[in-house]
Short mmCIF file of C-alpha atoms and ligand atoms in Angstrom, two decimals:
data_model
loop_
_atom_site.label_atom_id
_atom_site.label_comp_id
_atom_site.label_asym_id
_atom_site.label_seq_id
_atom_site.Cartn_x
_atom_site.Cartn_y
_atom_site.Cartn_z
CA MET N 429 -2.73 -18.51 7.73
CA HIS N 430 -2.13 -16.07 4.89
CA THR N 431 -0.41 -13.34 6.83
CA LEU N 432 2.97 -13.11 8.55
CA ARG N 433 3.56 -12.63 12.26
CA THR N 434 5.92 -9.81 13.19
CA GLU N 435 7.82 -12.10 15.56
CA ASP N 436 8.45 -14.60 12.76
CA ILE N 437 9.72 -11.89 10.43
CA ILE N 438 12.04 -10.58 13.13
CA GLN N 439 13.22 -14.08 13.99
CA THR N 440 14.00 -14.77 10.32
CA ILE N 441 16.00 -11.56 10.09
CA GLU N 442 17.93 -12.50 13.26
CA GLN N 443 18.58 -16.04 12.02
CA HIS N 444 19.98 -14.84 8.71
CA ALA N 445 21.68 -11.72 10.04
CA ASP N 446 25.05 -12.74 8.58
CA GLU N 447 23.65 -13.05 5.07
CA ILE N 448 21.27 -10.11 4.89
CA ALA N 449 22.37 -6.75 3.47
CA LEU N 450 18.91 -5.31 2.91
CA VAL N 451 15.43 -6.01 4.24
CA LEU N 452 13.01 -4.86 1.55
CA ILE N 453 9.30 -5.66 1.79
CA GLY N 454 5.97 -4.06 1.06
CA GLY N 455 4.69 -1.97 3.97
CA VAL N 456 1.13 -2.99 3.09
CA ASN N 457 0.99 -6.30 1.28
CA PHE N 458 -0.76 -6.03 -2.08
CA TYR N 459 -2.47 -9.41 -1.78
CA THR N 460 -3.52 -9.77 1.85
CA GLY N 461 -3.70 -6.10 2.78
CA GLN N 462 -1.54 -6.78 5.84
CA TYR N 463 0.10 -3.63 7.20
CA PHE N 464 3.40 -4.63 8.74
CA ASP N 465 4.93 -3.25 11.90
CA MET N 466 7.35 -1.04 10.04
CA PRO N 467 9.23 0.42 13.06
CA ALA N 468 9.82 -3.03 14.60
CA ILE N 469 10.99 -4.61 11.34
CA THR N 470 13.17 -1.60 10.51
CA GLY N 471 14.73 -1.89 13.98
CA ALA N 472 15.36 -5.62 13.50
CA ALA N 473 17.00 -4.98 10.14
CA HIS N 474 19.36 -2.46 11.72
CA GLU N 475 20.12 -4.85 14.61
CA ALA N 476 21.17 -7.37 11.98
CA GLY N 477 23.45 -4.81 10.36
CA ALA N 478 21.19 -4.49 7.32
CA PHE N 479 19.44 -1.59 5.67
CA ALA N 480 15.64 -1.32 5.76
CA GLY N 481 13.79 -0.30 2.62
CA TRP N 482 10.04 -0.28 2.09
CA ASP N 483 7.86 -0.65 -0.97
CA LEU N 484 4.95 1.64 -0.17
CA ALA N 485 3.00 1.11 -3.39
CA HIS N 486 0.01 0.11 -1.26
CA GLY N 487 0.96 2.27 1.68
CA ALA N 488 1.20 5.76 0.19
CA GLY N 489 -2.03 7.65 0.81
CA ASN N 490 -3.38 4.65 2.72
CA VAL N 491 -1.62 4.57 6.08
CA PRO N 492 0.25 7.36 7.89
CA VAL N 493 3.97 6.62 8.09
CA LYS N 494 6.83 8.33 9.91
CA LEU N 495 9.72 7.26 7.76
CA HIS N 496 12.28 9.64 9.21
CA ASN N 497 11.42 8.98 12.85
CA TRP N 498 11.29 5.23 12.27
CA ASP N 499 14.81 5.48 10.88
CA VAL N 500 13.81 3.88 7.58
CA ASP N 501 16.75 3.99 5.16
CA PHE N 502 14.65 4.44 2.05
CA ALA N 503 11.18 3.88 0.67
CA VAL N 504 9.61 3.98 -2.77
CA TRP N 505 6.04 4.20 -3.97
CA CYS N 506 3.90 4.77 -7.01
CA SER N 507 1.32 7.55 -7.07
CA TYR N 508 -1.46 6.03 -9.15
CA LYS N 509 -3.09 3.90 -6.44
CA TYR N 510 -4.41 5.72 -3.36
CA LEU N 511 -2.73 8.94 -4.47
CA ASN N 512 -4.80 9.22 -7.68
CA SER N 513 -2.21 10.50 -10.16
CA GLY N 514 -3.48 8.18 -12.88
CA PRO N 515 -1.65 5.50 -14.89
CA GLY N 516 1.90 6.54 -15.71
CA GLY N 517 2.06 8.93 -12.75
CA VAL N 518 5.49 9.62 -11.35
CA GLY N 519 6.92 7.38 -8.62
CA GLY N 520 8.17 8.73 -5.31
CA ALA N 521 11.15 7.99 -3.13
CA PHE N 522 12.23 8.74 0.42
CA VAL N 523 15.90 8.65 1.34
CA HIS N 524 16.80 9.13 4.99
CA GLU N 525 18.81 12.28 5.51
CA LYS N 526 21.69 10.23 6.89
CA HIS N 527 22.15 8.85 3.35
CA GLY N 528 20.63 11.64 1.33
CA ASN N 529 23.69 13.82 1.15
CA ASN N 530 26.23 11.07 0.61
CA PRO N 531 27.43 11.59 -2.98
CA HIS N 532 29.40 8.32 -2.91
CA LEU N 533 26.37 6.04 -2.67
CA PRO N 534 26.08 4.02 -5.89
CA ARG N 535 22.85 4.79 -7.70
CA PHE N 536 21.10 4.92 -11.04
CA ALA N 537 22.49 8.31 -11.84
CA GLY N 538 19.98 10.23 -13.93
CA TRP N 539 20.16 13.60 -15.60
CA TRP N 540 17.56 15.07 -13.24
CA GLY N 541 19.45 13.83 -10.19
CA TYR N 542 22.51 15.86 -11.17
CA ASP N 543 23.26 19.05 -9.27
CA GLU N 544 21.07 21.70 -10.83
CA ASP N 545 23.63 24.51 -10.66
CA THR N 546 26.31 22.69 -12.61
CA ARG N 547 24.20 20.28 -14.67
CA PHE N 548 24.85 22.05 -17.93
CA ASP N 549 28.61 22.28 -17.40
CA MET N 550 28.72 18.70 -18.68
CA GLN N 551 31.64 17.72 -16.46
CA LYS N 552 32.69 14.09 -16.13
CA GLY N 553 31.41 12.19 -13.11
CA PHE N 554 28.17 12.62 -11.19
CA LYS N 555 27.47 15.35 -8.69
CA PRO N 556 24.07 14.57 -7.14
CA MET N 557 21.42 16.98 -5.91
CA GLN N 558 21.11 17.07 -2.12
CA GLY N 559 18.63 14.67 -0.56
CA ALA N 560 16.19 12.37 -2.38
CA ALA N 561 16.30 14.74 -5.36
CA GLY N 562 19.69 13.21 -6.14
CA TRP N 563 17.87 10.03 -7.18
CA GLN N 564 15.59 11.65 -9.75
CA LEU N 565 15.89 9.77 -13.00
CA SER N 566 14.17 11.78 -15.65
CA ASN N 567 11.68 14.46 -16.50
CA ALA N 568 8.11 13.92 -15.29
CA GLN N 569 4.93 14.16 -17.36
CA VAL N 570 3.30 17.51 -16.79
CA LEU N 571 -0.34 16.41 -17.15
CA SER N 572 -0.13 13.54 -14.70
CA MET N 573 1.97 15.67 -12.35
CA ALA N 574 -0.87 18.21 -12.37
CA ALA N 575 -3.35 15.50 -11.33
CA ASN N 576 -0.90 14.32 -8.69
CA TRP N 577 -0.44 17.86 -7.39
CA ALA N 578 -4.20 18.43 -7.16
CA SER N 579 -4.70 15.13 -5.37
CA LEU N 580 -1.88 15.79 -2.89
CA ALA N 581 -3.40 19.19 -2.11
CA ILE N 582 -6.68 17.45 -1.23
CA PHE N 583 -4.83 14.91 0.93
CA GLU N 584 -3.08 17.80 2.66
CA GLU N 585 -6.37 19.54 3.31
CA ALA N 586 -8.14 16.40 4.55
CA GLY N 587 -5.15 15.28 6.65
CA ILE N 588 -3.84 11.73 6.56
CA GLU N 589 -4.69 11.15 10.25
CA ARG N 590 -8.34 12.04 9.66
CA LEU N 591 -8.41 9.90 6.55
CA ARG N 592 -6.94 7.04 8.54
CA GLU N 593 -9.64 7.44 11.18
CA LYS N 594 -12.40 7.28 8.58
CA SER N 595 -10.61 4.41 6.87
CA ARG N 596 -10.58 2.35 10.08
CA GLN N 597 -14.32 2.84 10.38
CA LEU N 598 -15.06 2.27 6.70
CA THR N 599 -13.07 -0.94 6.39
CA GLY N 600 -14.25 -2.02 9.84
CA TYR N 601 -17.82 -1.56 8.63
CA LEU N 602 -17.07 -3.62 5.53
CA ALA N 603 -15.54 -6.42 7.63
CA PHE N 604 -18.59 -6.36 9.92
CA LEU N 605 -21.02 -6.60 7.00
CA VAL N 606 -19.14 -9.48 5.36
CA GLU N 607 -19.31 -11.27 8.70
CA GLU N 608 -23.07 -10.60 8.86
CA VAL N 609 -23.57 -12.42 5.56
CA ARG N 610 -21.34 -15.28 6.71
CA LYS N 611 -23.37 -15.61 9.91
CA ASN N 612 -26.60 -15.87 8.01
CA SER N 613 -25.60 -18.18 5.21
CA GLU N 614 -23.78 -21.49 5.55
CA GLN N 615 -22.73 -21.22 1.94
CA ALA N 616 -21.23 -17.78 2.49
CA ALA N 617 -19.48 -19.03 5.61
CA ALA N 618 -17.97 -21.86 3.60
CA ASP N 619 -17.12 -19.67 0.58
CA LEU N 620 -15.78 -16.46 2.08
CA HIS N 621 -12.69 -16.03 4.23
CA VAL N 622 -11.28 -12.63 4.99
CA ILE N 623 -7.51 -13.10 4.92
CA THR N 624 -6.69 -9.51 5.88
CA PRO N 625 -5.80 -9.15 9.57
CA SER N 626 -8.86 -8.37 11.69
CA SER N 627 -7.03 -5.77 13.78
CA PRO N 628 -7.36 -2.28 12.26
CA ASP N 629 -3.75 -1.62 13.30
CA GLU N 630 -2.57 -4.36 10.97
CA ARG N 631 -4.39 -3.29 7.85
CA GLY N 632 -5.11 -0.24 5.72
CA CYS N 633 -8.17 0.31 3.53
CA GLN N 634 -8.07 -3.06 1.83
CA LEU N 635 -9.98 -6.19 2.73
CA SER N 636 -9.05 -9.34 0.82
CA ILE N 637 -11.63 -12.08 0.67
CA LEU N 638 -10.51 -15.56 -0.24
CA THR N 639 -13.44 -17.08 -2.12
CA SER N 640 -14.33 -20.59 -3.21
CA LYS N 641 -13.35 -22.14 -6.52
CA GLU N 642 -17.02 -22.82 -7.30
CA ASN N 643 -18.57 -19.42 -6.58
CA GLY N 644 -15.76 -16.88 -6.34
CA ARG N 645 -15.47 -15.79 -9.94
CA HIS N 646 -19.22 -15.75 -10.37
CA LEU N 647 -19.63 -13.58 -7.28
CA PHE N 648 -16.96 -11.19 -8.56
CA GLU N 649 -18.72 -10.85 -11.91
CA LYS N 650 -22.08 -10.26 -10.22
CA ILE N 651 -20.79 -7.44 -8.03
CA SER N 652 -18.89 -5.93 -10.96
CA GLU N 653 -22.14 -5.83 -12.94
CA ARG N 654 -23.63 -3.82 -10.09
CA ASN N 655 -20.89 -1.18 -10.42
CA ILE N 656 -18.71 -2.31 -7.56
CA VAL N 657 -15.14 -1.76 -8.60
CA ALA N 658 -13.29 -4.55 -6.85
CA ASP N 659 -10.32 -6.54 -8.04
CA TRP N 660 -9.84 -10.22 -8.78
CA ARG N 661 -6.50 -11.83 -7.94
CA GLU N 662 -5.76 -15.33 -9.12
CA PRO N 663 -6.46 -17.93 -8.02
CA ASN N 664 -9.48 -16.74 -6.03
CA VAL N 665 -9.14 -13.55 -4.02
CA ILE N 666 -11.41 -10.51 -4.24
CA ARG N 667 -9.72 -7.32 -3.11
CA LEU N 668 -11.97 -4.51 -1.86
CA ALA N 669 -10.49 -1.19 -0.90
CA PRO N 670 -12.91 1.51 0.23
CA ALA N 671 -10.82 4.69 0.04
CA PRO N 672 -11.78 7.19 2.75
CA LEU N 673 -11.13 10.21 0.55
CA TYR N 674 -14.07 9.49 -1.73
CA ASN N 675 -15.86 6.28 -0.69
CA ARG N 676 -18.93 6.47 1.51
CA PHE N 677 -20.39 4.14 4.09
CA GLU N 678 -23.41 3.95 1.82
CA GLU N 679 -21.26 2.44 -0.93
CA VAL N 680 -19.94 -0.19 1.46
CA PHE N 681 -23.57 -0.94 2.30
CA HIS N 682 -24.35 -1.22 -1.40
CA PHE N 683 -21.67 -3.92 -1.66
CA TYR N 684 -23.24 -5.68 1.32
CA GLU N 685 -26.60 -5.67 -0.43
CA GLN N 686 -25.08 -7.37 -3.47
CA LEU N 687 -23.32 -9.93 -1.30
CA ARG N 688 -26.52 -10.60 0.59
CA ALA N 689 -28.50 -10.96 -2.62
CA PHE N 690 -25.94 -13.50 -3.86
CA TYR N 691 -26.16 -15.70 -0.79
CA LEU N 692 -29.51 -15.04 0.90
C1 LIG J 815 1.55 -1.39 -7.86
C2 LIG J 815 2.73 -1.94 -7.19
C3 LIG J 815 4.00 -1.42 -7.43
C4 LIG J 815 4.24 -0.28 -8.39
O1 LIG J 815 4.77 -0.69 -9.56
P1 LIG J 815 4.93 0.34 -10.77
O2 LIG J 815 6.06 -0.23 -11.54
O3 LIG J 815 5.21 1.67 -10.20
O4 LIG J 815 3.64 0.33 -11.52
C5 LIG J 815 5.09 -1.94 -6.73
N1 LIG J 815 4.93 -2.95 -5.85
C6 LIG J 815 3.72 -3.48 -5.59
C7 LIG J 815 3.60 -4.57 -4.59
C8 LIG J 815 2.58 -3.00 -6.26
O5 LIG J 815 1.38 -3.54 -6.01
#
């Protein structure tokens, strides 16, 4: 098993309730692609008297989340993965409104988090902006913010729920085709193991394939030569993430053809 069961996570939180101040994990795991049950884990953290924070680096633009309604205390994410801002793009943060306007919370107090109206009075102390804005650290790069803005506008237009629906189908199609190759080749069946949960509810776009020591790297190089932009994670995992905003079913099929050619 490469993934974690929700009940085990919750049990661990309960067992260590006296020692835990903060539960902080990735909403979608970068390696396995597992999408955790965020409301349940957030609830368990609160039951244990802890805060719940989420790293949504692989979640933002990938899975729809309801951070406020799930009572998440805070979340952070980068914008250069599914959100397309490009390398160096600004990070994002969510702070639940129950904390957002508490000026006494310790924080990395940055110039841009200081109350805009009195920022230039240069008084001692730190008077934060209201809400998550009070955590802003510094000025953002205009060019990458422009790319980010344009991308977010497209996400807004497409709608994250519709993207999610296409994503379930796209990644489901990919999982089906990998299984087809495994069914028809003993070598593929021995070499390839999808470690991402098979339930669409427990994954986002990504499918992680654990490959064999003998053939994995070679397979990765072959598909890369055929213009498939996948990702190699040591020691032997290939990450594939068809993104519903711009990847087509045809492209998933193109990957299948390369996989089939490698094994059949
Ligand atoms: C990409 C990624 C991040 C983002 O890190 P940056 O410092 O913003 O580049 C954080 N956590 C995980 C698990 C990631 O994969």
